[in-house]
Tab-separated table of N, CA and C in Angstrom:
chain	number	residue	atom	x	y	z
A	856	MET	N	-17.761	4.798	-12.837
A	856	MET	CA	-17.638	4.239	-11.510
A	856	MET	C	-18.022	5.259	-10.443
A	857	SER	N	-17.821	6.522	-10.714
A	857	SER	CA	-18.126	7.516	-9.685
A	857	SER	C	-19.609	7.512	-9.332
A	858	VAL	N	-20.463	7.145	-10.277
A	858	VAL	CA	-21.899	7.090	-10.005
A	858	VAL	C	-22.197	5.986	-8.992
A	859	ILE	N	-21.517	4.860	-9.104
A	859	ILE	CA	-21.736	3.752	-8.171
A	859	ILE	C	-21.354	4.171	-6.755
A	860	PHE	N	-20.223	4.852	-6.612
A	860	PHE	CA	-19.762	5.252	-5.289
A	860	PHE	C	-20.584	6.399	-4.708
A	861	ARG	N	-21.473	6.991	-5.487
A	861	ARG	CA	-22.335	8.067	-4.991
A	861	ARG	C	-23.774	7.595	-4.749
A	862	ASN	N	-24.001	6.289	-4.848
A	862	ASN	CA	-25.322	5.718	-4.615
A	862	ASN	C	-25.636	5.765	-3.120
A	863	GLU	N	-26.637	6.563	-2.735
A	863	GLU	CA	-26.963	6.753	-1.322
A	863	GLU	C	-27.544	5.500	-0.674
A	864	GLU	N	-28.059	4.560	-1.469
A	864	GLU	CA	-28.557	3.309	-0.899
A	864	GLU	C	-27.401	2.449	-0.388
A	865	ILE	N	-26.271	2.525	-1.057
A	865	ILE	CA	-25.102	1.735	-0.662
A	865	ILE	C	-24.206	2.526	0.287
A	866	PHE	N	-23.969	3.798	-0.028
A	866	PHE	CA	-23.097	4.657	0.770
A	866	PHE	C	-23.872	5.886	1.242
A	867	PRO	N	-24.364	5.873	2.481
A	867	PRO	CA	-25.059	7.065	2.985
A	867	PRO	C	-24.123	8.274	2.989
A	868	TYR	N	-24.651	9.420	2.643
A	868	TYR	CA	-23.892	10.679	2.580
A	868	TYR	C	-22.639	10.535	1.704
A	869	PRO	N	-22.809	10.251	0.426
A	869	PRO	CA	-21.657	9.985	-0.445
A	869	PRO	C	-20.714	11.169	-0.628
A	870	GLU	N	-21.170	12.386	-0.401
A	870	GLU	CA	-20.317	13.557	-0.606
A	870	GLU	C	-19.364	13.807	0.562
A	871	ARG	N	-19.606	13.166	1.692
A	871	ARG	CA	-18.753	13.352	2.869
A	871	ARG	C	-17.510	12.477	2.774
A	872	PHE	N	-16.397	12.977	3.317
A	872	PHE	CA	-15.185	12.164	3.419
A	872	PHE	C	-15.371	11.198	4.579
A	873	ASN	N	-15.488	9.919	4.269
A	873	ASN	CA	-15.720	8.913	5.296
A	873	ASN	C	-15.105	7.591	4.854
A	874	PRO	N	-13.791	7.394	5.081
A	874	PRO	CA	-13.150	6.145	4.657
A	874	PRO	C	-13.733	4.904	5.330
A	875	GLU	N	-14.363	5.082	6.490
A	875	GLU	CA	-14.932	3.941	7.205
A	875	GLU	C	-16.132	3.333	6.479
A	876	ARG	N	-16.631	3.994	5.457
A	876	ARG	CA	-17.789	3.455	4.731
A	876	ARG	C	-17.476	2.112	4.080
A	877	PHE	N	-16.195	1.811	3.893
A	877	PHE	CA	-15.803	0.548	3.275
A	877	PHE	C	-15.599	-0.562	4.306
A	878	LEU	N	-15.854	-0.277	5.599
A	878	LEU	CA	-15.678	-1.267	6.658
A	878	LEU	C	-17.034	-1.783	7.120
A	879	ASP	N	-17.044	-3.038	7.570
A	879	ASP	CA	-18.278	-3.590	8.127
A	879	ASP	C	-18.296	-3.393	9.644
A	880	GLU	N	-19.216	-4.075	10.325
A	880	GLU	CA	-19.368	-3.915	11.773
A	880	GLU	C	-18.140	-4.384	12.537
A	881	LYS	N	-17.368	-5.323	11.968
A	881	LYS	CA	-16.172	-5.861	12.631
A	881	LYS	C	-14.902	-5.117	12.215
A	882	ASN	N	-15.053	-3.980	11.552
A	882	ASN	CA	-13.927	-3.197	11.018
A	882	ASN	C	-13.119	-3.971	9.982
A	883	GLU	N	-13.774	-4.867	9.266
A	883	GLU	CA	-13.158	-5.606	8.166
A	883	GLU	C	-13.538	-4.920	6.859
A	884	LEU	N	-12.641	-4.990	5.872
A	884	LEU	CA	-12.896	-4.378	4.577
A	884	LEU	C	-14.017	-5.119	3.859
A	885	GLN	N	-14.991	-4.387	3.349
A	885	GLN	CA	-16.091	-4.972	2.590
A	885	GLN	C	-15.639	-5.115	1.140
A	886	GLN	N	-15.180	-6.293	0.779
A	886	GLN	CA	-14.614	-6.514	-0.548
A	886	GLN	C	-15.616	-6.231	-1.662
A	887	GLN	N	-16.877	-6.585	-1.465
A	887	GLN	CA	-17.857	-6.435	-2.532
A	887	GLN	C	-18.185	-4.981	-2.833
A	888	LYS	N	-17.816	-4.044	-1.962
A	888	LYS	CA	-18.130	-2.639	-2.197
A	888	LYS	C	-16.918	-1.832	-2.641
A	889	MET	N	-15.750	-2.445	-2.722
A	889	MET	CA	-14.541	-1.712	-3.077
A	889	MET	C	-14.044	-2.170	-4.443
A	890	ILE	N	-14.177	-1.317	-5.447
A	890	ILE	CA	-13.710	-1.616	-6.800
A	890	ILE	C	-12.881	-0.414	-7.257
A	891	PRO	N	-11.630	-0.309	-6.818
A	891	PRO	CA	-10.877	0.921	-7.084
A	891	PRO	C	-10.593	1.194	-8.556
A	892	PHE	N	-10.451	0.149	-9.377
A	892	PHE	CA	-10.102	0.372	-10.778
A	892	PHE	C	-11.253	0.106	-11.736
A	893	GLY	N	-12.403	-0.248	-11.224
A	893	GLY	CA	-13.537	-0.522	-12.087
A	893	GLY	C	-13.413	-1.882	-12.754
A	894	VAL	N	-14.407	-2.210	-13.566
A	894	VAL	CA	-14.424	-3.490	-14.267
A	894	VAL	C	-15.025	-3.299	-15.653
A	895	GLY	N	-14.781	-4.268	-16.502
A	895	GLY	CA	-15.396	-4.252	-17.827
A	895	GLY	C	-14.891	-3.142	-18.731
A	896	ARG	N	-15.785	-2.645	-19.588
A	896	ARG	CA	-15.403	-1.632	-20.572
A	896	ARG	C	-14.973	-0.328	-19.929
A	897	ARG	N	-15.446	-0.053	-18.738
A	897	ARG	CA	-15.103	1.204	-18.066
A	897	ARG	C	-13.970	1.035	-17.060
A	898	ALA	N	-13.230	-0.047	-17.176
A	898	ALA	CA	-12.111	-0.279	-16.259
A	898	ALA	C	-11.026	0.768	-16.490
A	899	CYS	N	-10.318	1.072	-15.443
A	899	CYS	CA	-9.257	2.076	-15.511
A	899	CYS	C	-8.127	1.579	-16.406
A	900	MET	N	-7.759	2.380	-17.388
A	900	MET	CA	-6.678	1.996	-18.298
A	900	MET	C	-5.328	1.999	-17.590
A	901	GLY	N	-5.211	2.722	-16.496
A	901	GLY	CA	-3.943	2.829	-15.788
A	901	GLY	C	-3.761	1.825	-14.665
A	902	GLU	N	-4.646	0.827	-14.563
A	902	GLU	CA	-4.552	-0.137	-13.466
A	902	GLU	C	-3.214	-0.868	-13.465
A	903	GLY	N	-2.800	-1.371	-14.600
A	903	GLY	CA	-1.522	-2.083	-14.682
A	903	GLY	C	-0.352	-1.189	-14.303
A	904	LEU	N	-0.370	0.048	-14.803
A	904	LEU	CA	0.689	0.996	-14.475
A	904	LEU	C	0.692	1.307	-12.980
A	905	ALA	N	-0.473	1.526	-12.396
A	905	ALA	CA	-0.564	1.839	-10.968
A	905	ALA	C	-0.034	0.690	-10.117
A	906	LYS	N	-0.417	-0.533	-10.446
A	906	LYS	CA	0.052	-1.688	-9.676
A	906	LYS	C	1.555	-1.888	-9.843
A	907	THR	N	2.079	-1.650	-11.043
A	907	THR	CA	3.520	-1.753	-11.262
A	907	THR	C	4.263	-0.691	-10.467
A	908	GLU	N	3.751	0.528	-10.451
A	908	GLU	CA	4.378	1.611	-9.686
A	908	GLU	C	4.393	1.285	-8.195
A	909	ILE	N	3.287	0.770	-7.675
A	909	ILE	CA	3.229	0.404	-6.257
A	909	ILE	C	4.269	-0.668	-5.953
A	910	PHE	N	4.379	-1.676	-6.822
A	910	PHE	CA	5.374	-2.731	-6.632
A	910	PHE	C	6.783	-2.155	-6.628
A	911	LEU	N	7.088	-1.274	-7.580
A	911	LEU	CA	8.429	-0.699	-7.662
A	911	LEU	C	8.753	0.171	-6.450
A	912	ILE	N	7.781	0.921	-5.969
A	912	ILE	CA	8.006	1.761	-4.785
A	912	ILE	C	8.306	0.889	-3.571
A	913	ILE	N	7.515	-0.160	-3.369
A	913	ILE	CA	7.734	-1.039	-2.216
A	913	ILE	C	9.065	-1.776	-2.350
A	914	ALA	N	9.387	-2.262	-3.557
A	914	ALA	CA	10.663	-2.945	-3.767
A	914	ALA	C	11.833	-2.004	-3.494
A	915	ASN	N	11.717	-0.752	-3.918
A	915	ASN	CA	12.781	0.226	-3.678
A	915	ASN	C	12.938	0.511	-2.182
A	916	LEU	N	11.829	0.568	-1.452
A	916	LEU	CA	11.906	0.768	0.000
A	916	LEU	C	12.661	-0.378	0.670
A	917	PHE	N	12.351	-1.620	0.275
A	917	PHE	CA	13.033	-2.768	0.871
A	917	PHE	C	14.487	-2.862	0.421
A	918	LYS	N	14.796	-2.349	-0.760
A	918	LYS	CA	16.180	-2.346	-1.231
A	918	LYS	C	17.003	-1.311	-0.485
A	919	THR	N	16.401	-0.181	-0.158
A	919	THR	CA	17.116	0.929	0.456
A	919	THR	C	17.159	0.823	1.977
A	920	TYR	N	16.106	0.297	2.585
A	920	TYR	CA	16.005	0.272	4.042
A	920	TYR	C	15.917	-1.152	4.566
A	921	LYS	N	16.487	-1.352	5.747
A	921	LYS	CA	16.385	-2.631	6.444
A	921	LYS	C	15.292	-2.474	7.493
A	922	ILE	N	14.291	-3.329	7.449
A	922	ILE	CA	13.156	-3.246	8.362
A	922	ILE	C	13.185	-4.477	9.261
A	923	THR	N	13.331	-4.248	10.568
A	923	THR	CA	13.415	-5.335	11.536
A	923	THR	C	12.407	-5.096	12.652
A	924	PRO	N	12.033	-6.165	13.375
A	924	PRO	CA	11.127	-5.975	14.513
A	924	PRO	C	11.767	-5.053	15.547
A	925	ALA	N	10.982	-4.209	16.162
A	925	ALA	CA	11.514	-3.257	17.142
A	925	ALA	C	11.523	-3.868	18.533
A	926	THR	N	12.033	-5.092	18.637
A	926	THR	CA	12.178	-5.729	19.936
A	926	THR	C	13.611	-5.548	20.390
A	927	GLU	N	13.880	-5.848	21.625
A	927	GLU	CA	15.243	-5.705	22.122
A	927	GLU	C	16.156	-6.648	21.354
A	928	GLY	N	17.243	-6.125	20.850
A	928	GLY	CA	18.178	-6.914	20.063
A	928	GLY	C	17.790	-7.030	18.606
A	929	GLY	N	16.610	-6.573	18.235
A	929	GLY	CA	16.177	-6.597	16.841
A	929	GLY	C	15.877	-7.982	16.317
A	930	THR	N	15.626	-8.942	17.204
A	930	THR	CA	15.323	-10.295	16.752
A	930	THR	C	13.816	-10.476	16.645
A	931	ALA	N	13.434	-11.336	15.754
A	931	ALA	CA	12.008	-11.599	15.558
A	931	ALA	C	11.472	-12.408	16.730
A	932	PRO	N	10.218	-12.248	17.064
A	932	PRO	CA	9.648	-13.053	18.146
A	932	PRO	C	9.705	-14.535	17.797
A	933	THR	N	9.797	-15.383	18.816
A	933	THR	CA	9.901	-16.823	18.559
A	933	THR	C	8.596	-17.404	18.042
A	934	ASP	N	7.506	-16.733	18.310
A	934	ASP	CA	6.191	-17.191	17.869
A	934	ASP	C	5.572	-16.184	16.911
A	935	PRO	N	6.080	-16.075	15.678
A	935	PRO	CA	5.478	-15.088	14.775
A	935	PRO	C	4.045	-15.494	14.430
A	936	VAL	N	3.185	-14.516	14.344
A	936	VAL	CA	1.779	-14.769	14.029
A	936	VAL	C	1.493	-14.173	12.660
A	937	ALA	N	1.020	-15.005	11.756
A	937	ALA	CA	0.661	-14.525	10.422
A	937	ALA	C	-0.854	-14.416	10.354
A	938	GLU	N	-1.320	-13.226	10.062
A	938	GLU	CA	-2.752	-13.003	9.921
A	938	GLU	C	-3.021	-12.387	8.561
A	939	PHE	N	-4.044	-12.860	7.907
A	939	PHE	CA	-4.426	-12.308	6.623
A	939	PHE	C	-5.815	-11.705	6.783
A	940	ARG	N	-5.861	-10.374	6.844
A	940	ARG	CA	-7.112	-9.667	7.052
A	940	ARG	C	-7.221	-8.549	6.035
A	941	GLY	N	-8.387	-7.953	5.996
A	941	GLY	CA	-8.600	-6.833	5.087
A	941	GLY	C	-7.784	-5.611	5.449
A	942	LEU	N	-7.572	-5.396	6.743
A	942	LEU	CA	-6.818	-4.239	7.207
A	942	LEU	C	-5.626	-4.714	8.021
A	943	PRO	N	-4.445	-4.147	7.789
A	943	PRO	CA	-3.275	-4.563	8.569
A	943	PRO	C	-3.367	-4.069	10.007
A	944	THR	N	-2.747	-4.815	10.904
A	944	THR	CA	-2.680	-4.378	12.296
A	944	THR	C	-1.388	-3.595	12.496
A	945	PRO	N	-1.389	-2.600	13.356
A	945	PRO	CA	-0.177	-1.807	13.576
A	945	PRO	C	0.956	-2.668	14.131
A	946	GLN	N	2.143	-2.462	13.623
A	946	GLN	CA	3.333	-3.166	14.083
A	946	GLN	C	4.412	-2.142	14.398
A	947	THR	N	5.247	-2.443	15.373
A	947	THR	CA	6.365	-1.573	15.696
A	947	THR	C	7.610	-2.169	15.063
A	948	VAL	N	8.266	-1.396	14.222
A	948	VAL	CA	9.459	-1.872	13.524
A	948	VAL	C	10.576	-0.842	13.643
A	949	ARG	N	11.781	-1.296	13.387
A	949	ARG	CA	12.945	-0.422	13.345
A	949	ARG	C	13.372	-0.329	11.876
A	950	VAL	N	13.506	0.884	11.390
A	950	VAL	CA	13.893	1.107	9.997
A	950	VAL	C	15.277	1.736	9.987
A	951	SER	N	16.196	1.099	9.262
A	951	SER	CA	17.548	1.651	9.154
A	951	SER	C	17.989	1.599	7.699
A	952	LEU	N	18.854	2.518	7.341
A	952	LEU	CA	19.356	2.603	5.974
A	952	LEU	C	20.324	1.461	5.717
A	953	ARG	N	20.139	0.748	4.632
A	953	ARG	CA	21.081	-0.312	4.267
A	953	ARG	C	22.387	0.325	3.831
A	954	GLU	N	23.470	-0.374	4.046
A	954	GLU	CA	24.778	0.157	3.677
A	954	GLU	C	24.827	0.389	2.173
A	955	GLY	N	25.103	1.612	1.790
A	955	GLY	CA	25.179	1.962	0.384
A	955	GLY	C	23.829	2.111	-0.291
A	956	GLY	N	22.748	1.920	0.440
A	956	GLY	CA	21.422	1.971	-0.158
A	956	GLY	C	21.095	3.309	-0.777
A	957	CYS	N	21.310	4.375	-0.022
A	957	CYS	CA	20.966	5.709	-0.505
A	957	CYS	C	21.902	6.138	-1.628
A	958	MET	N	23.195	5.901	-1.457
A	958	MET	CA	24.168	6.299	-2.471
A	958	MET	C	23.954	5.499	-3.754
A	959	LEU	N	23.662	4.207	-3.609
A	959	LEU	CA	23.419	3.380	-4.788
A	959	LEU	C	22.229	3.902	-5.572
A	960	THR	N	21.163	4.253	-4.882
A	960	THR	CA	19.986	4.805	-5.546
A	960	THR	C	20.340	6.088	-6.278
A	961	TYR	N	21.104	6.966	-5.638
A	961	TYR	CA	21.510	8.227	-6.256
A	961	TYR	C	22.350	7.967	-7.506
A	962	LEU	N	23.305	7.040	-7.407
A	962	LEU	CA	24.168	6.746	-8.554
A	962	LEU	C	23.374	6.157	-9.713
A	963	LEU	N	22.462	5.258	-9.411
A	963	LEU	CA	21.643	4.665	-10.471
A	963	LEU	C	20.783	5.719	-11.147
A	964	MET	N	20.205	6.615	-10.362
A	964	MET	CA	19.370	7.675	-10.927
A	964	MET	C	20.205	8.617	-11.780
A	965	SER	N	21.382	8.994	-11.304
A	965	SER	CA	22.198	9.950	-12.048
A	965	SER	C	22.722	9.339	-13.342
A	966	GLU	N	22.949	8.031	-13.359
A	966	GLU	CA	23.424	7.374	-14.573
A	966	GLU	C	22.308	7.204	-15.600
A	967	SER	N	21.077	7.021	-15.127
A	967	SER	CA	19.983	6.763	-16.059
A	967	SER	C	19.374	8.040	-16.623
A	968	ILE	N	19.625	9.183	-15.991
A	968	ILE	CA	19.060	10.446	-16.464
A	968	ILE	C	20.181	11.294	-17.042
A	969	LYS	N	20.183	11.448	-18.326
A	969	LYS	CA	21.203	12.259	-19.005
A	969	LYS	C	20.522	13.465	-19.631
A	970	PHE	N	21.056	14.633	-19.363
A	970	PHE	CA	20.531	15.853	-19.963
A	970	PHE	C	21.415	16.228	-21.144
A	971	THR	N	20.795	16.515	-22.276
A	971	THR	CA	21.581	16.896	-23.461
A	971	THR	C	21.274	18.316	-23.867
């Protein structure tokens, strides 16, 4: 896959760090040019593990922290707007520790890891 991402016809100056190369003129993600795990026989063997790890990390964040809109009173706007785009838009949120979230995580970790 690294050879594909170094093709100068598709990605000018492939050796330069330029994350914007995956965006089009409207700053939308170019889906046809982004293949992070490869395909076919040369597909990444760790794709399933990577996706599972990402899911577990995000689930743990939501379990440990309460994320609310950063508006006055912490209430959601009356007109929520759902947009599905290639790139997320910045949002202002308030993050607070859930009651017992940190301690629960510590206790679960200490119980599951035993040194002999």
